[in-house]
Amino acid sequence: MNRYPRDFRGHGPDAPDAQWPGGAKIAISMVLNYEEGGENNLLHGDAQSEAFLSDIAGAAPWPGMRHWNMESIYDYGARAGFWRLHRLFTTHNIPVTVYGVTTALARNPEQVAAMKAAGWEIASHGLKWVDHRDLSEAEEAAQIADSFRLHEELTGEPPQGWYTGRCSMNTVRLTAETRKLAWISDTYDDDLPYWLEVGDHDQLVIPYTLEANDMRFATAPGYVTGEQFFQYLKDSFDTLYAEGGEGRAKMFSIGLHNRLIGRPGKIAGLKRFLDYAQAHTGVWFPRRIDIARHWTKTHPHTRFERPSQMTRARFTERFGGVFEHSPWIAERAWDLELGPAHDCATGVHSALARIFRTASHDARLGVLTAHPDLAGKLAAAKRLTPDSTAEQASAALDSLTDAERETFQQLNADYMAKHGFPFIIAVRDHSKNGILAAFAARIANDTATEFSTACAQVERIAELRLKDTLP
């Protein structure tokens, strides 16, 4: 494998300011997972009982059997927890995105009616609340299609958002390939939305959370009291709110479940947090579809030619001249394990520099000798590469006086005679006078020191060239 699929770069070191409506410093997305009636159960055609996310410590599936206690806990979420949460959010006038398991929605018509009446977004949480990891790609695609069909029957319109949760390695791609969704959320990898390129389709991803999530009441280590949940939410809010005040507005997702946070002792912590957040200015409580619409309008996706997806020929054509007249560096770099992290100037530079650094002394010397003299004969004859021409012009080396040109030519000759390769410096980092001062100082160094210095300068020149054309 020489192409690594995981994306460790994301928005990179300069993540965009979300620019939320009204100049909000933070967007808080309240998500209510509705799973009651869609979980593993013999009644639902499954082979075992549910064992995930309940207050039963150490729960395990019961193969071939119904689990009365587990069922009654899920029932509590629908019968009592949901209505307690519905009252909380409607009295606070906070809109919610519901992750609705489609078969669960079908078994809970009054709750669906209440969601619609409140103006909540009902997104899809998959056809059933079961693990997808063992499903074949065809089976999962069929379930996704069934979920779309049933969701529209139940709510009157297809879902615009999707979160499976117990997903497979195929889930994100399969949901994106439907081309029917304004957003998908089966990732936990960022504090901001981002665009995912799936074939020729640009899919918006709104990352979700498993830590600012009441599921931690049912997992270890986790929350025991509502106060612990409140404190974690408050600390998260305070950090993100401060970043928003510095022009780096982010998104804060909070995940909830009827049967967990809907209990009286737990919901008190959530209520305390909502009161705290609403006491601040510059706080936006959107549904996820509202986030998607804003992001699509404010931060539309722009595709660019990605180095990690180039053929060897194209990679060499594009980057073969970054190290002066040394295309072999790009040819060899293409064989490295490249991925999304290399689709930027720093990433490509890292790959090229690895090849240069591990090359033989003679090969690196060849790169040094491929560089032109500063303000030398090639420059005078206008035979420099376009990059070298622009670089020397940036320090006004193309407009020297006769005396300055004579000084440069004498220094070039003396340096070459002593060290055996041209004087190399990243001229864009210096003024004309600074270059002359460095020239005069470095010429006295021993050749080993100058070889190391020149190699470092070659890498710096390459870095600046790449930054001209890549993110």
CSV table of C-alpha atoms in Angstrom, one decimal:
chain,number,residue,atom,x,y,z
A,1,MET,CA,0.0,0.0,0.0
A,2,ASN,CA,1.5,3.3,-1.0
A,3,ARG,CA,-1.6,5.4,-0.7
A,4,TYR,CA,-2.9,5.9,2.9
A,5,PRO,CA,-6.6,6.6,3.1
A,6,ARG,CA,-7.0,8.3,6.5
A,7,ASP,CA,-7.0,12.1,6.6
A,8,PHE,CA,-4.9,13.5,9.5
A,9,ARG,CA,-4.8,17.0,8.0
A,10,GLY,CA,-8.4,18.1,7.8
A,11,HIS,CA,-8.6,21.9,7.7
A,12,GLY,CA,-4.9,22.1,8.5
A,13,PRO,CA,-3.2,24.6,10.9
A,14,ASP,CA,-5.4,27.5,9.6
A,15,ALA,CA,-8.9,26.2,10.1
A,16,PRO,CA,-11.5,28.6,8.8
A,17,ASP,CA,-13.7,30.8,11.0
A,18,ALA,CA,-17.1,29.2,10.7
A,19,GLN,CA,-18.7,32.7,10.3
A,20,TRP,CA,-21.9,31.6,12.0
A,21,PRO,CA,-25.0,33.7,11.4
A,22,GLY,CA,-25.2,36.9,13.5
A,23,GLY,CA,-21.5,36.6,14.3
A,24,ALA,CA,-22.2,33.8,16.8
A,25,LYS,CA,-19.1,32.6,18.7
A,26,ILE,CA,-20.4,29.0,18.9
A,27,ALA,CA,-23.0,26.7,17.2
A,28,ILE,CA,-24.5,24.2,19.6
A,29,SER,CA,-26.1,21.2,17.8
A,30,MET,CA,-28.4,19.3,20.1
A,31,VAL,CA,-28.9,15.7,18.9
A,32,LEU,CA,-31.5,13.3,20.2
A,33,ASN,CA,-31.0,9.7,19.2
A,34,TYR,CA,-34.3,7.9,18.8
A,35,GLU,CA,-33.6,4.2,19.0
A,36,GLU,CA,-36.4,2.8,21.1
A,37,GLY,CA,-38.1,0.1,19.0
A,38,GLY,CA,-35.3,-0.3,16.5
A,39,GLU,CA,-32.8,-2.1,18.8
A,40,ASN,CA,-31.8,-5.8,18.7
A,41,ASN,CA,-34.8,-7.8,19.6
A,42,LEU,CA,-36.3,-11.2,18.6
A,43,LEU,CA,-39.5,-9.3,17.9
A,44,HIS,CA,-37.6,-7.3,15.3
A,45,GLY,CA,-36.2,-10.4,13.5
A,46,ASP,CA,-32.9,-10.3,15.3
A,47,ALA,CA,-31.0,-13.3,16.7
A,48,GLN,CA,-30.4,-11.9,20.2
A,49,SER,CA,-31.4,-9.2,22.6
A,50,GLU,CA,-29.9,-5.7,22.8
A,51,ALA,CA,-26.8,-5.1,25.1
A,52,PHE,CA,-25.8,-1.5,24.1
A,53,LEU,CA,-26.3,1.8,26.0
A,54,SER,CA,-28.5,1.0,28.9
A,55,ASP,CA,-28.3,1.2,32.7
A,56,ILE,CA,-27.7,-2.5,33.0
A,57,ALA,CA,-24.1,-2.9,34.1
A,58,GLY,CA,-22.2,-5.5,32.0
A,59,ALA,CA,-25.1,-6.3,29.8
A,60,ALA,CA,-24.5,-8.9,27.2
A,61,PRO,CA,-26.7,-10.2,24.3
A,62,TRP,CA,-29.0,-13.1,25.0
A,63,PRO,CA,-28.9,-15.3,21.9
A,64,GLY,CA,-32.3,-16.6,21.0
A,65,MET,CA,-34.1,-14.9,23.9
A,66,ARG,CA,-35.9,-11.7,24.7
A,67,HIS,CA,-34.4,-9.6,27.6
A,68,TRP,CA,-37.3,-8.2,29.7
A,69,ASN,CA,-35.2,-5.8,31.7
A,70,MET,CA,-33.4,-4.4,28.7
A,71,GLU,CA,-36.7,-4.0,26.8
A,72,SER,CA,-38.2,-2.1,29.7
A,73,ILE,CA,-35.3,0.3,29.8
A,74,TYR,CA,-35.7,1.1,26.2
A,75,ASP,CA,-39.4,1.4,26.7
A,76,TYR,CA,-38.8,4.0,29.4
A,77,GLY,CA,-37.0,6.2,26.8
A,78,ALA,CA,-40.1,6.3,24.6
A,79,ARG,CA,-42.7,6.4,27.3
A,80,ALA,CA,-41.2,8.9,29.7
A,81,GLY,CA,-37.7,10.1,28.7
A,82,PHE,CA,-38.7,11.5,25.4
A,83,TRP,CA,-41.6,13.6,26.7
A,84,ARG,CA,-39.4,15.0,29.5
A,85,LEU,CA,-36.8,16.1,26.9
A,86,HIS,CA,-39.5,17.4,24.6
A,87,ARG,CA,-40.8,19.7,27.3
A,88,LEU,CA,-37.2,20.8,28.1
A,89,PHE,CA,-36.3,21.8,24.6
A,90,THR,CA,-39.6,23.3,23.6
A,91,THR,CA,-39.8,25.5,26.8
A,92,HIS,CA,-36.2,26.6,26.1
A,93,ASN,CA,-37.1,27.2,22.4
A,94,ILE,CA,-34.1,25.1,21.3
A,95,PRO,CA,-34.5,23.2,18.0
A,96,VAL,CA,-33.2,19.7,17.9
A,97,THR,CA,-31.9,17.3,15.3
A,98,VAL,CA,-33.3,13.8,15.8
A,99,TYR,CA,-31.3,10.8,14.7
A,100,GLY,CA,-34.3,8.6,14.1
A,101,VAL,CA,-33.9,4.8,13.6
A,102,THR,CA,-36.5,4.3,10.9
A,103,THR,CA,-38.1,1.2,12.3
A,104,ALA,CA,-38.2,2.9,15.7
A,105,LEU,CA,-40.0,5.9,14.3
A,106,ALA,CA,-42.5,3.6,12.7
A,107,ARG,CA,-43.3,2.2,16.2
A,108,ASN,CA,-43.6,5.6,17.8
A,109,PRO,CA,-46.1,7.7,15.9
A,110,GLU,CA,-47.0,10.1,18.7
A,111,GLN,CA,-43.4,11.0,19.3
A,112,VAL,CA,-42.8,11.6,15.6
A,113,ALA,CA,-45.8,13.9,15.5
A,114,ALA,CA,-44.4,15.8,18.4
A,115,MET,CA,-41.0,16.2,16.7
A,116,LYS,CA,-42.7,17.5,13.6
A,117,ALA,CA,-44.9,19.9,15.5
A,118,ALA,CA,-41.8,21.3,17.3
A,119,GLY,CA,-40.0,22.0,14.0
A,120,TRP,CA,-37.3,19.5,14.8
A,121,GLU,CA,-35.2,18.0,12.0
A,122,ILE,CA,-35.7,14.3,11.7
A,123,ALA,CA,-32.6,12.7,10.2
A,124,SER,CA,-32.0,9.1,9.5
A,125,HIS,CA,-30.2,6.8,12.1
A,126,GLY,CA,-30.4,3.9,9.7
A,127,LEU,CA,-33.1,1.2,9.3
A,128,LYS,CA,-32.3,-0.6,12.5
A,129,TRP,CA,-30.2,0.1,15.6
A,130,VAL,CA,-27.9,-2.8,15.0
A,131,ASP,CA,-24.2,-3.3,14.1
A,132,HIS,CA,-23.4,-2.9,10.5
A,133,ARG,CA,-19.8,-4.1,10.7
A,134,ASP,CA,-20.8,-7.7,9.6
A,135,LEU,CA,-23.1,-6.6,6.8
A,136,SER,CA,-22.0,-7.1,3.2
A,137,GLU,CA,-21.8,-4.0,1.1
A,138,ALA,CA,-24.9,-5.0,-0.8
A,139,GLU,CA,-26.8,-5.7,2.4
A,140,GLU,CA,-26.0,-2.4,3.9
A,141,ALA,CA,-26.8,-0.5,0.7
A,142,ALA,CA,-30.2,-2.3,0.7
A,143,GLN,CA,-30.9,-1.3,4.3
A,144,ILE,CA,-30.0,2.3,3.5
A,145,ALA,CA,-32.4,2.3,0.6
A,146,ASP,CA,-35.1,0.8,2.7
A,147,SER,CA,-34.5,3.4,5.4
A,148,PHE,CA,-35.0,6.2,2.8
A,149,ARG,CA,-38.3,4.7,1.6
A,150,LEU,CA,-39.7,4.1,5.1
A,151,HIS,CA,-38.5,7.5,6.4
A,152,GLU,CA,-40.4,9.3,3.7
A,153,GLU,CA,-43.5,7.2,4.4
A,154,LEU,CA,-43.4,8.1,8.1
A,155,THR,CA,-42.5,11.8,8.0
A,156,GLY,CA,-43.7,12.9,4.6
A,157,GLU,CA,-40.2,13.7,3.3
A,158,PRO,CA,-36.9,12.0,2.8
A,159,PRO,CA,-34.1,12.6,5.4
A,160,GLN,CA,-31.6,15.3,4.6
A,161,GLY,CA,-29.1,14.0,7.1
A,162,TRP,CA,-27.7,10.7,8.1
A,163,TYR,CA,-25.9,9.1,11.1
A,164,THR,CA,-25.7,5.3,11.4
A,165,GLY,CA,-23.6,5.1,14.5
A,166,ARG,CA,-22.9,1.4,14.6
A,167,CYS,CA,-21.4,1.6,11.1
A,168,SER,CA,-19.1,-0.4,8.9
A,169,MET,CA,-16.1,0.7,6.9
A,170,ASN,CA,-18.5,1.2,3.9
A,171,THR,CA,-21.2,3.3,5.7
A,172,VAL,CA,-19.9,6.8,4.9
A,173,ARG,CA,-19.2,6.0,1.3
A,174,LEU,CA,-22.5,4.3,0.8
A,175,THR,CA,-24.5,7.1,2.3
A,176,ALA,CA,-22.6,9.7,0.3
A,177,GLU,CA,-23.1,7.8,-2.9
A,178,THR,CA,-26.9,8.1,-2.6
A,179,ARG,CA,-26.4,11.8,-3.5
A,180,LYS,CA,-29.6,12.5,-1.5
A,181,LEU,CA,-28.1,13.9,1.7
A,182,ALA,CA,-27.2,17.5,2.7
A,183,TRP,CA,-25.0,16.1,5.4
A,184,ILE,CA,-23.7,12.9,7.0
A,185,SER,CA,-22.3,12.6,10.5
A,186,ASP,CA,-20.6,9.2,10.9
A,187,THR,CA,-17.3,10.8,11.8
A,188,TYR,CA,-15.8,12.2,15.1
A,189,ASP,CA,-12.8,13.9,13.6
A,190,ASP,CA,-13.3,17.6,13.7
A,191,ASP,CA,-14.9,20.6,15.4
A,192,LEU,CA,-16.1,22.0,12.1
A,193,PRO,CA,-17.9,20.6,9.1
A,194,TYR,CA,-15.9,19.7,6.1
A,195,TRP,CA,-16.2,18.4,2.5
A,196,LEU,CA,-15.6,14.8,1.5
A,197,GLU,CA,-14.9,14.0,-2.1
A,198,VAL,CA,-16.6,10.7,-3.0
A,199,GLY,CA,-16.0,10.0,-6.7
A,200,ASP,CA,-17.2,13.1,-8.4
A,201,HIS,CA,-19.6,13.9,-5.6
A,202,ASP,CA,-18.9,16.5,-2.9
A,203,GLN,CA,-20.5,15.4,0.4
A,204,LEU,CA,-20.7,17.7,3.4
A,205,VAL,CA,-19.7,16.0,6.7
A,206,ILE,CA,-20.8,17.4,10.0
A,207,PRO,CA,-18.8,15.5,12.6
A,208,TYR,CA,-20.5,14.1,15.7
A,209,THR,CA,-19.4,13.3,19.2
A,210,LEU,CA,-19.0,10.3,21.5
A,211,GLU,CA,-17.7,12.3,24.5
A,212,ALA,CA,-20.1,15.2,24.9
A,213,ASN,CA,-22.6,12.5,24.9
A,214,ASP,CA,-24.9,11.0,27.5
A,215,MET,CA,-23.8,7.5,26.4
A,216,ARG,CA,-21.0,8.0,28.9
A,217,PHE,CA,-23.6,7.4,31.6
A,218,ALA,CA,-23.7,3.8,30.3
A,219,THR,CA,-20.0,3.2,29.5
A,220,ALA,CA,-16.8,3.2,31.6
A,221,PRO,CA,-15.2,5.5,32.3
A,222,GLY,CA,-18.2,7.7,32.3
A,223,TYR,CA,-20.6,10.0,34.1
A,224,VAL,CA,-22.4,9.0,37.3
A,225,THR,CA,-24.3,12.2,38.1
A,226,GLY,CA,-26.0,15.0,36.1
A,227,GLU,CA,-23.5,17.4,37.7
A,228,GLN,CA,-20.6,15.6,36.0
A,229,PHE,CA,-22.3,15.8,32.7
A,230,PHE,CA,-23.0,19.5,33.2
A,231,GLN,CA,-19.4,20.2,34.1
A,232,TYR,CA,-18.1,18.5,31.0
A,233,LEU,CA,-20.5,20.4,28.8
A,234,LYS,CA,-19.7,23.7,30.5
A,235,ASP,CA,-15.9,23.2,30.1
A,236,SER,CA,-16.3,22.3,26.5
A,237,PHE,CA,-18.6,25.3,25.9
A,238,ASP,CA,-16.2,27.7,27.7
A,239,THR,CA,-13.2,26.5,25.6
A,240,LEU,CA,-15.1,26.8,22.3
A,241,TYR,CA,-16.8,30.0,23.2
A,242,ALA,CA,-13.4,31.6,23.9
A,243,GLU,CA,-12.0,30.4,20.6
A,244,GLY,CA,-15.0,31.9,18.9
A,245,GLY,CA,-14.2,35.2,20.5
A,246,GLU,CA,-10.8,35.0,18.9
A,247,GLY,CA,-12.2,34.6,15.4
A,248,ARG,CA,-12.1,30.8,15.3
A,249,ALA,CA,-15.8,29.9,15.8
A,250,LYS,CA,-16.5,26.2,16.1
A,251,MET,CA,-19.3,23.8,16.4
A,252,PHE,CA,-20.3,21.9,19.6
A,253,SER,CA,-22.3,18.7,19.2
A,254,ILE,CA,-24.1,17.2,22.2
A,255,GLY,CA,-25.5,13.7,21.9
A,256,LEU,CA,-28.5,12.5,23.9
A,257,HIS,CA,-30.6,9.4,24.3
A,258,ASN,CA,-34.2,9.3,25.7
A,259,ARG,CA,-33.5,6.3,28.0
A,260,LEU,CA,-30.3,7.9,29.4
A,261,ILE,CA,-30.5,11.7,29.8
A,262,GLY,CA,-34.3,11.4,30.1
A,263,ARG,CA,-34.0,10.1,33.7
A,264,PRO,CA,-34.7,12.8,36.3
A,265,GLY,CA,-31.3,12.8,38.0
A,266,LYS,CA,-29.5,13.0,34.7
A,267,ILE,CA,-31.6,15.6,32.9
A,268,ALA,CA,-31.0,18.1,35.7
A,269,GLY,CA,-27.4,18.4,34.5
A,270,LEU,CA,-28.5,19.1,30.9
A,271,LYS,CA,-31.0,21.7,32.0
A,272,ARG,CA,-28.3,23.4,34.0
A,273,PHE,CA,-26.1,23.5,30.9
A,274,LEU,CA,-28.8,24.9,28.7
A,275,ASP,CA,-29.5,27.7,31.2
A,276,TYR,CA,-25.8,28.4,31.4
A,277,ALA,CA,-25.3,28.5,27.6
A,278,GLN,CA,-28.4,30.6,26.9
A,279,ALA,CA,-27.2,33.2,29.4
A,280,HIS,CA,-24.3,34.0,27.0
A,281,THR,CA,-24.6,36.2,23.9
A,282,GLY,CA,-23.4,35.0,20.6
A,283,VAL,CA,-24.7,31.4,21.0
A,284,TRP,CA,-26.5,29.8,18.1
A,285,PHE,CA,-28.6,26.6,18.6
A,286,PRO,CA,-29.1,25.3,15.0
A,287,ARG,CA,-30.4,22.0,13.7
A,288,ARG,CA,-27.8,20.2,11.7
A,289,ILE,CA,-29.6,21.0,8.4
A,290,ASP,CA,-29.2,24.7,9.4
A,291,ILE,CA,-25.5,24.1,9.8
A,292,ALA,CA,-25.3,22.3,6.5
A,293,ARG,CA,-27.1,25.2,4.7
A,294,HIS,CA,-24.9,27.8,6.2
A,295,TRP,CA,-21.7,25.9,5.5
A,296,THR,CA,-22.7,25.1,1.9
A,297,LYS,CA,-23.3,28.8,1.3
A,298,THR,CA,-20.4,30.3,3.2
A,299,HIS,CA,-17.7,27.7,2.7
A,300,PRO,CA,-18.5,26.0,-0.7
A,301,HIS,CA,-16.2,23.2,-1.8
A,302,THR,CA,-13.4,23.9,-4.3
A,303,ARG,CA,-11.7,20.9,-5.8
A,304,PHE,CA,-8.0,21.0,-6.6
A,305,GLU,CA,-5.6,18.5,-8.1
A,306,ARG,CA,-4.5,16.3,-5.2
A,307,PRO,CA,-0.9,15.1,-5.2
A,308,SER,CA,-1.8,11.8,-3.5
A,309,GLN,CA,-4.1,11.0,-6.4
A,310,MET,CA,-1.8,11.8,-9.2
A,311,THR,CA,-0.2,9.3,-11.5
A,312,ARG,CA,3.6,9.0,-11.3
A,313,ALA,CA,3.9,10.8,-14.6
A,314,ARG,CA,1.7,13.7,-13.5
A,315,PHE,CA,3.4,13.9,-10.0
A,316,THR,CA,6.8,14.1,-11.7
A,317,GLU,CA,5.6,16.6,-14.2
A,318,ARG,CA,4.1,18.8,-11.5
A,319,PHE,CA,6.9,18.6,-8.9
A,320,GLY,CA,9.9,17.4,-10.8
A,321,GLY,CA,11.3,21.0,-10.9
A,322,VAL,CA,10.8,21.8,-7.3
A,323,PHE,CA,14.3,20.6,-6.6
A,324,GLU,CA,16.2,22.3,-9.4
A,325,HIS,CA,16.6,20.1,-12.5
A,326,SER,CA,16.2,17.0,-10.4
A,327,PRO,CA,13.0,15.2,-11.4
A,328,TRP,CA,14.3,11.9,-10.0
A,329,ILE,CA,13.4,13.2,-6.5
A,330,ALA,CA,9.7,13.5,-7.4
A,331,GLU,CA,9.8,10.1,-9.3
A,332,ARG,CA,11.0,8.4,-6.1
A,333,ALA,CA,8.7,10.4,-3.8
A,334,TRP,CA,5.7,9.1,-5.6
A,335,ASP,CA,6.5,5.6,-4.3
A,336,LEU,CA,6.2,6.7,-0.7
A,337,GLU,CA,3.0,6.1,1.4
A,338,LEU,CA,1.2,9.3,0.4
A,339,GLY,CA,-2.3,10.2,1.5
A,340,PRO,CA,-4.5,13.2,2.2
A,341,ALA,CA,-1.9,14.6,4.6
A,342,HIS,CA,0.3,15.1,1.6
A,343,ASP,CA,-2.2,17.1,-0.4
A,344,CYS,CA,-0.6,20.4,0.7
A,345,ALA,CA,2.7,22.2,0.4
A,346,THR,CA,4.0,20.8,3.7
A,347,GLY,CA,3.0,17.3,2.8
A,348,VAL,CA,4.6,17.2,-0.6
A,349,HIS,CA,7.7,18.9,0.7
A,350,SER,CA,8.0,16.3,3.4
A,351,ALA,CA,7.9,13.5,0.8
A,352,LEU,CA,10.4,15.2,-1.6
A,353,ALA,CA,12.7,16.1,1.3
A,354,ARG,CA,12.8,12.5,2.5
A,355,ILE,CA,14.1,11.4,-0.8
A,356,PHE,CA,16.6,14.2,-1.0
A,357,ARG,CA,17.9,13.6,2.6
A,358,THR,CA,18.3,9.8,2.1
A,359,ALA,CA,20.1,10.1,-1.3
A,360,SER,CA,23.8,9.6,-1.6
A,361,HIS,CA,26.3,12.4,-1.1
A,362,ASP,CA,27.0,12.5,-4.8
A,363,ALA,CA,23.3,12.6,-5.7
A,364,ARG,CA,22.8,15.5,-3.3
A,365,LEU,CA,25.8,17.2,-4.7
A,366,GLY,CA,24.3,16.9,-8.1
A,367,VAL,CA,21.2,18.8,-6.9
A,368,LEU,CA,23.5,21.5,-5.5
A,369,THR,CA,25.4,21.9,-8.7
A,370,ALA,CA,22.2,22.0,-10.7
A,371,HIS,CA,21.5,25.4,-9.1
A,372,PRO,CA,22.5,28.5,-10.9
A,373,ASP,CA,24.8,31.2,-9.6
A,374,LEU,CA,23.2,34.2,-8.1
A,375,ALA,CA,23.1,37.0,-10.6
A,376,GLY,CA,25.4,34.9,-12.8
A,377,LYS,CA,25.8,34.3,-16.5
A,378,LEU,CA,22.6,32.2,-16.8
A,379,ALA,CA,20.6,35.0,-15.3
A,380,ALA,CA,22.2,37.6,-17.6
A,381,ALA,CA,21.4,35.4,-20.6
A,382,LYS,CA,17.8,34.9,-19.3
A,383,ARG,CA,18.3,31.1,-19.2
A,384,LEU,CA,17.1,30.5,-15.7
A,385,THR,CA,14.1,28.4,-14.9
A,386,PRO,CA,10.9,30.4,-14.3
A,387,ASP,CA,11.1,29.7,-10.6
A,388,SER,CA,14.7,30.8,-10.3
A,389,THR,CA,14.0,33.9,-12.4
A,390,ALA,CA,11.1,34.9,-10.1
A,391,GLU,CA,13.1,34.1,-7.0
A,392,GLN,CA,16.2,36.2,-8.0
A,393,ALA,CA,13.9,39.0,-9.0
A,394,SER,CA,12.2,39.0,-5.6
A,395,ALA,CA,15.5,40.2,-4.1
A,396,ALA,CA,16.1,42.6,-6.9
A,397,LEU,CA,19.0,40.5,-8.2
A,398,ASP,CA,17.8,41.2,-11.7
A,399,SER,CA,18.5,44.9,-11.4
A,400,LEU,CA,22.0,45.2,-10.0
A,401,THR,CA,24.4,48.0,-10.7
A,402,ASP,CA,27.5,47.1,-12.6
A,403,ALA,CA,29.5,47.2,-9.3
A,404,GLU,CA,27.0,44.9,-7.5
A,405,ARG,CA,27.0,42.5,-10.4
A,406,GLU,CA,30.8,42.4,-10.4
A,407,THR,CA,30.8,41.7,-6.6
A,408,PHE,CA,28.3,38.8,-7.0
A,409,GLN,CA,30.4,37.3,-9.8
A,410,GLN,CA,33.6,37.5,-7.8
A,411,LEU,CA,31.9,35.9,-4.8
A,412,ASN,CA,30.4,33.2,-7.0
A,413,ALA,CA,33.8,32.3,-8.4
A,414,ASP,CA,35.5,32.3,-5.0
A,415,TYR,CA,32.8,30.2,-3.4
A,416,MET,CA,32.8,27.7,-6.3
A,417,ALA,CA,36.6,27.4,-6.2
A,418,LYS,CA,36.6,26.7,-2.5
A,419,HIS,CA,33.6,24.4,-2.1
A,420,GLY,CA,32.9,22.9,-5.5
A,421,PHE,CA,29.2,23.9,-5.8
A,422,PRO,CA,27.3,27.2,-6.1
A,423,PHE,CA,26.4,29.4,-3.2
A,424,ILE,CA,22.7,28.6,-2.5
A,425,ILE,CA,20.4,30.6,-0.4
A,426,ALA,CA,16.6,31.0,-0.3
A,427,VAL,CA,16.7,34.5,-1.7
A,428,ARG,CA,13.0,35.1,-0.9
A,429,ASP,CA,13.9,35.0,2.8
A,430,HIS,CA,16.4,37.9,2.4
A,431,SER,CA,17.0,41.3,1.0
A,432,LYS,CA,19.8,42.0,-1.5
A,433,ASN,CA,22.1,43.3,1.3
A,434,GLY,CA,21.2,40.3,3.5
A,435,ILE,CA,22.2,37.9,0.7
A,436,LEU,CA,25.6,39.7,0.2
A,437,ALA,CA,26.2,39.6,4.0
A,438,ALA,CA,25.4,35.8,4.1
A,439,PHE,CA,27.6,35.2,1.0
A,440,ALA,CA,30.6,37.0,2.6
A,441,ALA,CA,30.1,35.1,5.9
A,442,ARG,CA,29.5,31.6,4.6
A,443,ILE,CA,32.4,31.6,2.1
A,444,ALA,CA,34.8,31.2,5.0
A,445,ASN,CA,33.1,28.0,6.3
A,446,ASP,CA,34.5,24.6,5.8
A,447,THR,CA,33.1,22.6,2.9
A,448,ALA,CA,31.3,20.0,5.1
A,449,THR,CA,29.4,22.8,6.9
A,450,GLU,CA,28.6,24.5,3.7
A,451,PHE,CA,27.3,21.3,2.2
A,452,SER,CA,24.9,20.9,5.0
A,453,THR,CA,23.9,24.5,4.9
A,454,ALA,CA,23.3,24.4,1.2
A,455,CYS,CA,21.2,21.3,1.4
A,456,ALA,CA,19.0,22.9,4.0
A,457,GLN,CA,18.7,26.0,1.8
A,458,VAL,CA,17.7,23.8,-1.2
A,459,GLU,CA,14.9,22.3,1.0
A,460,ARG,CA,13.8,25.8,2.0
A,461,ILE,CA,13.7,26.9,-1.7
A,462,ALA,CA,11.6,23.8,-2.5
A,463,GLU,CA,9.2,24.6,0.4
A,464,LEU,CA,8.6,28.1,-0.8
A,465,ARG,CA,8.0,26.9,-4.4
A,466,LEU,CA,5.4,24.5,-3.2
A,467,LYS,CA,3.6,27.0,-1.1
A,468,ASP,CA,3.1,29.1,-4.2
A,469,THR,CA,0.9,26.4,-5.8
A,470,LEU,CA,-0.5,24.2,-3.0
A,471,PRO,CA,-2.6,24.8,0.1
